[in-house]
mmCIF file of N, CA, C and O in Angstrom:
data_model
loop_
_atom_site.group_PDB
_atom_site.id
_atom_site.type_symbol
_atom_site.label_atom_id
_atom_site.label_comp_id
_atom_site.label_asym_id
_atom_site.label_seq_id
_atom_site.Cartn_x
_atom_site.Cartn_y
_atom_site.Cartn_z
ATOM 1 N N MET A 1 0.833 -1.108 -0.013
ATOM 2 C CA MET A 1 -0.020 -0.071 0.018
ATOM 3 C C MET A 1 0.886 1.275 0.051
ATOM 4 O O MET A 1 1.858 1.366 0.801
ATOM 5 N N SER A 2 0.681 2.102 -0.952
ATOM 6 C CA SER A 2 1.466 3.381 -1.048
ATOM 7 C C SER A 2 0.721 4.506 -0.527
ATOM 8 O O SER A 2 -0.478 4.540 -0.452
ATOM 9 N N ILE A 3 1.475 5.505 -0.056
ATOM 10 C CA ILE A 3 0.880 6.735 0.405
ATOM 11 C C ILE A 3 1.327 7.836 -0.434
ATOM 12 O O ILE A 3 2.455 8.054 -0.732
ATOM 13 N N GLU A 4 0.228 8.718 -0.878
ATOM 14 C CA GLU A 4 0.547 9.860 -1.675
ATOM 15 C C GLU A 4 1.068 11.045 -0.826
ATOM 16 O O GLU A 4 0.412 11.316 0.203
ATOM 17 N N ASN A 5 2.113 11.698 -1.185
ATOM 18 C CA ASN A 5 2.679 12.858 -0.428
ATOM 19 C C ASN A 5 2.025 14.110 -1.058
ATOM 20 O O ASN A 5 1.180 14.043 -1.913
ATOM 21 N N GLU A 6 2.448 15.200 -0.367
ATOM 22 C CA GLU A 6 1.963 16.578 -0.891
ATOM 23 C C GLU A 6 2.053 16.859 -2.428
ATOM 24 O O GLU A 6 1.269 17.502 -3.011
ATOM 25 N N ASN A 7 3.146 16.380 -3.071
ATOM 26 C CA ASN A 7 3.461 16.620 -4.411
ATOM 27 C C ASN A 7 2.564 15.707 -5.435
ATOM 28 O O ASN A 7 2.735 15.770 -6.582
ATOM 29 N N GLY A 8 1.790 14.787 -4.860
ATOM 30 C CA GLY A 8 1.058 13.829 -5.649
ATOM 31 C C GLY A 8 1.880 12.634 -5.997
ATOM 32 O O GLY A 8 1.436 11.763 -6.738
ATOM 33 N N ASN A 9 3.178 12.617 -5.496
ATOM 34 C CA ASN A 9 3.834 11.370 -5.679
ATOM 35 C C ASN A 9 3.695 10.350 -4.649
ATOM 36 O O ASN A 9 3.193 10.681 -3.512
ATOM 37 N N PHE A 10 3.895 9.175 -4.970
ATOM 38 C CA PHE A 10 3.595 8.023 -3.998
ATOM 39 C C PHE A 10 4.887 7.630 -3.289
ATOM 40 O O PHE A 10 5.890 7.469 -4.018
ATOM 41 N N ALA A 11 4.937 7.668 -2.041
ATOM 42 C CA ALA A 11 6.082 7.311 -1.299
ATOM 43 C C ALA A 11 6.164 5.803 -1.189
ATOM 44 O O ALA A 11 5.184 5.110 -0.974
ATOM 45 N N LYS A 12 7.436 5.266 -1.259
ATOM 46 C CA LYS A 12 7.538 3.829 -1.090
ATOM 47 C C LYS A 12 7.442 3.429 0.401
ATOM 48 O O LYS A 12 8.072 4.083 1.134
ATOM 49 N N PRO A 13 6.632 2.529 0.720
ATOM 50 C CA PRO A 13 6.495 2.214 2.142
ATOM 51 C C PRO A 13 7.816 1.510 2.663
ATOM 52 O O PRO A 13 8.514 0.864 1.882
ATOM 53 N N MET A 14 7.989 1.602 3.927
ATOM 54 C CA MET A 14 9.238 1.091 4.497
ATOM 55 C C MET A 14 8.973 -0.310 5.030
ATOM 56 O O MET A 14 8.687 -0.488 6.278
ATOM 57 N N LEU A 15 8.882 -1.267 4.166
ATOM 58 C CA LEU A 15 8.545 -2.599 4.557
ATOM 59 C C LEU A 15 9.732 -3.327 5.238
ATOM 60 O O LEU A 15 9.388 -4.284 6.018
ATOM 61 N N GLY A 16 10.845 -2.994 4.963
ATOM 62 C CA GLY A 16 12.066 -3.703 5.552
ATOM 63 C C GLY A 16 12.012 -3.650 7.028
ATOM 64 O O GLY A 16 12.138 -4.666 7.729
ATOM 65 N N ALA A 17 11.767 -2.473 7.634
ATOM 66 C CA ALA A 17 11.744 -2.310 9.140
ATOM 67 C C ALA A 17 10.532 -3.004 9.624
ATOM 68 O O ALA A 17 10.633 -3.688 10.646
ATOM 69 N N VAL A 18 9.440 -2.996 9.074
ATOM 70 C CA VAL A 18 8.194 -3.659 9.518
ATOM 71 C C VAL A 18 8.386 -5.164 9.346
ATOM 72 O O VAL A 18 8.065 -5.851 10.289
ATOM 73 N N ALA A 19 8.910 -5.559 8.188
ATOM 74 C CA ALA A 19 9.106 -6.962 8.097
ATOM 75 C C ALA A 19 10.011 -7.574 9.114
ATOM 76 O O ALA A 19 9.910 -8.688 9.623
ATOM 77 N N SER A 20 11.104 -6.829 9.369
ATOM 78 C CA SER A 20 12.114 -7.225 10.366
ATOM 79 C C SER A 20 11.438 -7.347 11.783
ATOM 80 O O SER A 20 11.715 -8.267 12.448
ATOM 81 N N ASP A 21 10.682 -6.271 12.104
ATOM 82 C CA ASP A 21 10.022 -6.372 13.397
ATOM 83 C C ASP A 21 9.010 -7.569 13.498
ATOM 84 O O ASP A 21 8.908 -8.070 14.539
ATOM 85 N N MET A 22 8.402 -7.727 12.459
ATOM 86 C CA MET A 22 7.395 -8.843 12.413
ATOM 87 C C MET A 22 8.073 -10.158 12.557
ATOM 88 O O MET A 22 7.655 -11.201 13.269
ATOM 89 N N LYS A 23 9.243 -10.356 11.884
ATOM 90 C CA LYS A 23 9.998 -11.521 12.023
ATOM 91 C C LYS A 23 10.520 -11.722 13.507
ATOM 92 O O LYS A 23 10.410 -12.837 14.004
ATOM 93 N N ASP A 24 11.023 -10.690 13.907
ATOM 94 C CA ASP A 24 11.572 -10.720 15.493
ATOM 95 C C ASP A 24 10.393 -11.103 16.314
ATOM 96 O O ASP A 24 10.576 -11.845 17.370
ATOM 97 N N ASN A 25 9.306 -10.554 16.122
ATOM 98 C CA ASN A 25 8.048 -10.732 16.984
ATOM 99 C C ASN A 25 7.663 -12.308 16.893
ATOM 100 O O ASN A 25 7.304 -12.910 17.862
ATOM 101 N N LYS A 26 7.699 -12.804 15.599
ATOM 102 C CA LYS A 26 7.321 -14.217 15.472
ATOM 103 C C LYS A 26 8.281 -15.102 16.157
ATOM 104 O O LYS A 26 8.007 -16.102 16.844
ATOM 105 N N ILE A 27 9.582 -14.731 16.108
ATOM 106 C CA ILE A 27 10.684 -15.547 16.748
ATOM 107 C C ILE A 27 10.423 -15.509 18.296
ATOM 108 O O ILE A 27 10.501 -16.474 18.994
ATOM 109 N N MET A 28 10.022 -14.368 18.822
ATOM 110 C CA MET A 28 9.864 -14.158 20.169
ATOM 111 C C MET A 28 8.663 -15.022 20.560
ATOM 112 O O MET A 28 8.690 -15.645 21.672
ATOM 113 N N LEU A 29 7.644 -15.006 19.872
ATOM 114 C CA LEU A 29 6.440 -15.751 20.165
ATOM 115 C C LEU A 29 6.711 -17.318 20.157
ATOM 116 O O LEU A 29 6.202 -18.073 20.960
ATOM 117 N N LEU A 30 7.552 -17.760 19.202
ATOM 118 C CA LEU A 30 7.877 -19.098 19.154
ATOM 119 C C LEU A 30 8.726 -19.595 20.228
ATOM 120 O O LEU A 30 8.500 -20.664 20.801
ATOM 121 N N GLU A 31 9.646 -18.649 20.693
ATOM 122 C CA GLU A 31 10.409 -18.923 21.848
ATOM 123 C C GLU A 31 9.521 -19.027 23.131
ATOM 124 O O GLU A 31 9.749 -20.031 23.919
ATOM 125 N N GLU A 32 8.548 -18.212 23.257
ATOM 126 C CA GLU A 32 7.684 -18.298 24.339
ATOM 127 C C GLU A 32 6.874 -19.547 24.315
ATOM 128 O O GLU A 32 6.698 -20.154 25.356
ATOM 129 N N ASP A 33 6.321 -19.988 23.177
ATOM 130 C CA ASP A 33 5.647 -21.224 23.048
ATOM 131 C C ASP A 33 6.484 -22.406 23.458
ATOM 132 O O ASP A 33 6.018 -23.209 24.192
ATOM 133 N N LEU A 34 7.772 -22.334 23.045
ATOM 134 C CA LEU A 34 8.645 -23.453 23.267
ATOM 135 C C LEU A 34 8.876 -23.565 24.880
ATOM 136 O O LEU A 34 8.761 -24.577 25.458
ATOM 137 N N TRP A 35 9.061 -22.403 25.484
ATOM 138 C CA TRP A 35 9.208 -22.339 26.924
ATOM 139 C C TRP A 35 8.015 -22.836 27.617
ATOM 140 O O TRP A 35 8.084 -23.593 28.570
ATOM 141 N N CYS A 36 6.828 -22.419 27.127
ATOM 142 C CA CYS A 36 5.545 -22.911 27.778
ATOM 143 C C CYS A 36 5.479 -24.514 27.669
ATOM 144 O O CYS A 36 4.965 -25.109 28.607
ATOM 145 N N VAL A 37 5.664 -25.049 26.560
ATOM 146 C CA VAL A 37 5.627 -26.454 26.362
ATOM 147 C C VAL A 37 6.569 -27.186 27.275
ATOM 148 O O VAL A 37 6.189 -28.189 27.962
ATOM 149 N N HIS A 38 7.851 -26.656 27.410
ATOM 150 C CA HIS A 38 8.821 -27.245 28.347
ATOM 151 C C HIS A 38 8.296 -27.189 29.725
ATOM 152 O O HIS A 38 8.338 -28.205 30.558
ATOM 153 N N LYS A 39 7.675 -26.093 30.142
ATOM 154 C CA LYS A 39 7.172 -25.904 31.525
ATOM 155 C C LYS A 39 6.036 -26.898 31.770
ATOM 156 O O LYS A 39 5.922 -27.561 32.755
ATOM 157 N N TYR A 40 5.133 -27.050 30.781
ATOM 158 C CA TYR A 40 3.956 -27.956 30.774
ATOM 159 C C TYR A 40 4.563 -29.387 31.034
ATOM 160 O O TYR A 40 4.043 -30.118 31.975
ATOM 161 N N LEU A 41 5.469 -29.772 30.133
ATOM 162 C CA LEU A 41 6.035 -31.116 30.350
ATOM 163 C C LEU A 41 6.806 -31.318 31.700
ATOM 164 O O LEU A 41 6.865 -32.399 32.273
ATOM 165 N N ASP A 42 7.497 -30.189 32.087
ATOM 166 C CA ASP A 42 8.068 -30.253 33.478
ATOM 167 C C ASP A 42 7.074 -30.518 34.590
ATOM 168 O O ASP A 42 7.163 -31.382 35.398
ATOM 169 N N ASP A 43 5.982 -29.843 34.488
ATOM 170 C CA ASP A 43 4.837 -29.972 35.506
ATOM 171 C C ASP A 43 4.311 -31.501 35.372
ATOM 172 O O ASP A 43 3.879 -31.959 36.470
ATOM 173 N N LEU A 44 4.396 -32.132 34.273
ATOM 174 C CA LEU A 44 3.978 -33.587 34.201
ATOM 175 C C LEU A 44 5.017 -34.461 34.661
ATOM 176 O O LEU A 44 4.889 -35.670 34.564
ATOM 177 N N GLU A 45 6.213 -33.953 35.103
ATOM 178 C CA GLU A 45 7.331 -34.671 35.541
ATOM 179 C C GLU A 45 8.040 -35.490 34.458
ATOM 180 O O GLU A 45 8.434 -36.641 34.826
ATOM 181 N N LEU A 46 7.989 -35.109 33.324
ATOM 182 C CA LEU A 46 8.676 -35.746 32.196
ATOM 183 C C LEU A 46 10.016 -35.239 32.138
ATOM 184 O O LEU A 46 10.338 -34.068 32.154
ATOM 185 N N PRO A 47 10.971 -36.173 32.039
ATOM 186 C CA PRO A 47 12.433 -35.805 32.037
ATOM 187 C C PRO A 47 12.861 -34.983 30.789
ATOM 188 O O PRO A 47 12.300 -35.151 29.811
ATOM 189 N N ARG A 48 13.862 -34.158 31.062
ATOM 190 C CA ARG A 48 14.343 -33.326 29.913
ATOM 191 C C ARG A 48 15.622 -34.050 29.279
ATOM 192 O O ARG A 48 15.991 -33.779 28.199
ATOM 193 N N VAL A 49 16.219 -35.016 30.049
ATOM 194 C CA VAL A 49 17.327 -35.823 29.574
ATOM 195 C C VAL A 49 17.071 -37.307 29.803
ATOM 196 O O VAL A 49 16.344 -37.689 30.714
ATOM 197 N N ASP A 50 17.730 -38.073 29.021
ATOM 198 C CA ASP A 50 17.591 -39.543 29.155
ATOM 199 C C ASP A 50 18.597 -40.070 30.113
ATOM 200 O O ASP A 50 19.363 -39.200 30.728
ATOM 201 N N LYS A 51 18.643 -41.366 30.337
ATOM 202 C CA LYS A 51 19.555 -42.001 31.301
ATOM 203 C C LYS A 51 21.055 -41.709 30.951
ATOM 204 O O LYS A 51 21.920 -41.625 31.830
ATOM 205 N N ASP A 52 21.354 -41.444 29.734
ATOM 206 C CA ASP A 52 22.788 -41.024 29.277
ATOM 207 C C ASP A 52 23.068 -39.544 29.306
ATOM 208 O O ASP A 52 24.032 -39.107 28.851
ATOM 209 N N ARG A 53 22.154 -38.790 29.876
ATOM 210 C CA ARG A 53 22.236 -37.395 29.969
ATOM 211 C C ARG A 53 22.119 -36.649 28.671
ATOM 212 O O ARG A 53 22.519 -35.479 28.639
ATOM 213 N N LYS A 54 21.600 -37.266 27.656
ATOM 214 C CA LYS A 54 21.294 -36.617 26.438
ATOM 215 C C LYS A 54 19.869 -35.914 26.465
ATOM 216 O O LYS A 54 18.935 -36.549 26.974
ATOM 217 N N GLU A 55 19.837 -34.762 26.028
ATOM 218 C CA GLU A 55 18.605 -33.940 26.177
ATOM 219 C C GLU A 55 17.628 -34.325 25.126
ATOM 220 O O GLU A 55 17.954 -34.569 23.912
ATOM 221 N N TYR A 56 16.355 -34.483 25.681
ATOM 222 C CA TYR A 56 15.271 -34.858 24.665
ATOM 223 C C TYR A 56 14.771 -33.565 23.957
ATOM 224 O O TYR A 56 14.805 -32.564 24.603
ATOM 225 N N SER A 57 14.301 -33.798 22.789
ATOM 226 C CA SER A 57 13.770 -32.658 22.040
ATOM 227 C C SER A 57 12.219 -32.605 22.637
ATOM 228 O O SER A 57 11.781 -33.354 23.280
ATOM 229 N N ILE A 58 11.547 -31.542 22.275
ATOM 230 C CA ILE A 58 10.147 -31.455 22.594
ATOM 231 C C ILE A 58 9.418 -32.645 22.141
ATOM 232 O O ILE A 58 8.616 -33.242 22.883
ATOM 233 N N VAL A 59 9.556 -33.093 20.864
ATOM 234 C CA VAL A 59 8.897 -34.161 20.304
ATOM 235 C C VAL A 59 9.259 -35.485 21.162
ATOM 236 O O VAL A 59 8.432 -36.338 21.411
ATOM 237 N N GLY A 60 10.501 -35.612 21.456
ATOM 238 C CA GLY A 60 10.909 -36.811 22.288
ATOM 239 C C GLY A 60 10.335 -36.702 23.695
ATOM 240 O O GLY A 60 9.755 -37.815 24.212
ATOM 241 N N ARG A 61 10.089 -35.604 24.253
ATOM 242 C CA ARG A 61 9.313 -35.590 25.578
ATOM 243 C C ARG A 61 7.907 -35.923 25.472
ATOM 244 O O ARG A 61 7.353 -36.576 26.261
ATOM 245 N N ILE A 62 7.297 -35.415 24.368
ATOM 246 C CA ILE A 62 5.977 -35.730 24.078
ATOM 247 C C ILE A 62 5.735 -37.198 23.830
ATOM 248 O O ILE A 62 4.766 -37.838 24.217
ATOM 249 N N LYS A 63 6.685 -37.856 23.147
ATOM 250 C CA LYS A 63 6.580 -39.248 22.953
ATOM 251 C C LYS A 63 6.769 -40.011 24.316
ATOM 252 O O LYS A 63 5.982 -41.066 24.474
ATOM 253 N N ARG A 64 7.512 -39.525 25.195
ATOM 254 C CA ARG A 64 7.530 -40.126 26.576
ATOM 255 C C ARG A 64 6.190 -40.072 27.247
ATOM 256 O O ARG A 64 5.768 -40.991 27.961
ATOM 257 N N LEU A 65 5.610 -38.870 27.024
ATOM 258 C CA LEU A 65 4.186 -38.714 27.675
ATOM 259 C C LEU A 65 3.185 -39.629 27.078
ATOM 260 O O LEU A 65 2.460 -40.327 27.749
ATOM 261 N N GLU A 66 3.380 -39.878 25.737
ATOM 262 C CA GLU A 66 2.483 -40.797 24.996
ATOM 263 C C GLU A 66 2.717 -42.246 25.608
ATOM 264 O O GLU A 66 1.728 -42.932 25.818
ATOM 265 N N GLU A 67 3.941 -42.616 25.705
ATOM 266 C CA GLU A 67 4.268 -43.948 26.168
ATOM 267 C C GLU A 67 3.738 -44.136 27.622
ATOM 268 O O GLU A 67 3.182 -45.222 28.012
ATOM 269 N N ARG A 68 3.784 -43.119 28.506
ATOM 270 C CA ARG A 68 3.364 -43.130 29.853
ATOM 271 C C ARG A 68 1.729 -43.400 29.826
ATOM 272 O O ARG A 68 1.201 -44.218 30.528
ATOM 273 N N TYR A 69 1.121 -42.659 28.997
ATOM 274 C CA TYR A 69 -0.357 -42.685 28.860
ATOM 275 C C TYR A 69 -0.750 -44.123 28.346
ATOM 276 O O TYR A 69 -1.645 -44.731 28.896
ATOM 277 N N LEU A 70 -0.085 -44.605 27.376
ATOM 278 C CA LEU A 70 -0.432 -45.930 26.853
ATOM 279 C C LEU A 70 -0.261 -46.969 27.884
ATOM 280 O O LEU A 70 -0.951 -47.910 27.983
ATOM 281 N N LYS A 71 0.842 -46.851 28.703
ATOM 282 C CA LYS A 71 1.025 -47.814 29.666
ATOM 283 C C LYS A 71 -0.041 -47.710 30.790
ATOM 284 O O LYS A 71 -0.469 -48.833 31.235
ATOM 285 N N GLN A 72 -0.446 -46.549 31.172
ATOM 286 C CA GLN A 72 -1.528 -46.453 32.124
ATOM 287 C C GLN A 72 -2.794 -47.106 31.643
ATOM 288 O O GLN A 72 -3.475 -47.814 32.302
ATOM 289 N N VAL A 73 -3.067 -46.869 30.318
ATOM 290 C CA VAL A 73 -4.371 -47.458 29.738
ATOM 291 C C VAL A 73 -4.261 -48.979 29.688
ATOM 292 O O VAL A 73 -5.139 -49.671 29.982
ATOM 293 N N SER A 74 -3.035 -49.361 29.316
ATOM 294 C CA SER A 74 -2.847 -50.903 29.318
ATOM 295 C C SER A 74 -2.969 -51.403 30.769
ATOM 296 O O SER A 74 -3.604 -52.585 30.854
ATOM 297 N N ASP A 75 -2.473 -50.880 31.705
ATOM 298 C CA ASP A 75 -2.586 -51.368 33.098
ATOM 299 C C ASP A 75 -3.966 -51.441 33.587
ATOM 300 O O ASP A 75 -4.393 -52.288 34.265
ATOM 301 N N LEU A 76 -4.681 -50.333 33.198
ATOM 302 C CA LEU A 76 -6.103 -50.324 33.569
ATOM 303 C C LEU A 76 -7.030 -51.376 32.782
ATOM 304 O O LEU A 76 -7.841 -52.048 33.516
ATOM 305 N N GLU A 77 -6.667 -51.692 31.481
ATOM 306 C CA GLU A 77 -7.243 -52.697 30.844
ATOM 307 C C GLU A 77 -6.964 -54.022 31.470
ATOM 308 O O GLU A 77 -7.921 -54.974 31.611
ATOM 309 N N THR A 78 -5.699 -54.313 31.857
ATOM 310 C CA THR A 78 -5.353 -55.512 32.390
ATOM 311 C C THR A 78 -6.068 -55.745 33.801
ATOM 312 O O THR A 78 -6.554 -56.823 34.084
ATOM 313 N N MET A 79 -6.233 -54.679 34.615
ATOM 314 C CA MET A 79 -6.855 -54.806 35.837
ATOM 315 C C MET A 79 -8.349 -55.133 35.650
ATOM 316 O O MET A 79 -8.953 -55.933 36.271
ATOM 317 N N TYR A 80 -8.979 -54.445 34.598
ATOM 318 C CA TYR A 80 -10.292 -54.674 34.281
ATOM 319 C C TYR A 80 -10.607 -56.126 33.802
ATOM 320 O O TYR A 80 -11.476 -56.787 34.295
ATOM 321 N N LEU A 81 -9.666 -56.620 32.912
ATOM 322 C CA LEU A 81 -9.921 -57.953 32.402
ATOM 323 C C LEU A 81 -9.620 -59.070 33.402
ATOM 324 O O LEU A 81 -10.160 -60.145 33.363
ATOM 325 N N SER A 82 -8.798 -58.723 34.365
ATOM 326 C CA SER A 82 -8.413 -59.813 35.387
ATOM 327 C C SER A 82 -9.413 -59.716 36.593
ATOM 328 O O SER A 82 -9.424 -60.611 37.483
ATOM 329 N N GLY A 83 -10.338 -58.749 36.481
ATOM 330 C CA GLY A 83 -11.390 -58.740 37.495
ATOM 331 C C GLY A 83 -10.884 -58.031 38.824
ATOM 332 O O GLY A 83 -11.633 -58.060 39.846
ATOM 333 N N ASN A 84 -9.759 -57.326 38.731
ATOM 334 C CA ASN A 84 -9.255 -56.600 39.904
ATOM 335 C C ASN A 84 -9.798 -55.311 40.072
ATOM 336 O O ASN A 84 -9.240 -54.391 41.012
ATOM 337 N N CYS A 85 -10.653 -54.735 39.302
ATOM 338 C CA CYS A 85 -11.377 -53.467 39.352
ATOM 339 C C CYS A 85 -12.488 -53.652 40.196
ATOM 340 O O CYS A 85 -13.344 -54.446 40.189
ATOM 341 N N THR A 86 -12.594 -52.599 41.125
ATOM 342 C CA THR A 86 -13.660 -52.478 42.140
ATOM 343 C C THR A 86 -14.414 -51.295 41.872
ATOM 344 O O THR A 86 -14.019 -50.319 41.388
#
C-alpha cells in the first residue's frame, strides 16, 4: 500500500523495518511457546534428559508422555480384564 505525499507522488512504504520487526516478533512468540511447552512437560514430571544425560527434544518428551499414557491405559485394561477392578 502506497501513500501519496503533498506533491502527488507516491512514497515507497518502509517494509524492511516492518518485516524485520514482524520476524523478530514471530521468533519471540515461538520462543515463548517453546518455553511454555517445556514448563507444561516439566509439570507432568517428564524428564528433559535420558539416562545417558542426552537432552530430549520437545517431540521426544511428548513421545515419553504418550508412552506413559499408553502404559496407564494398558494397566487399567489388564486390571479390568483380570477382575481386579472394584
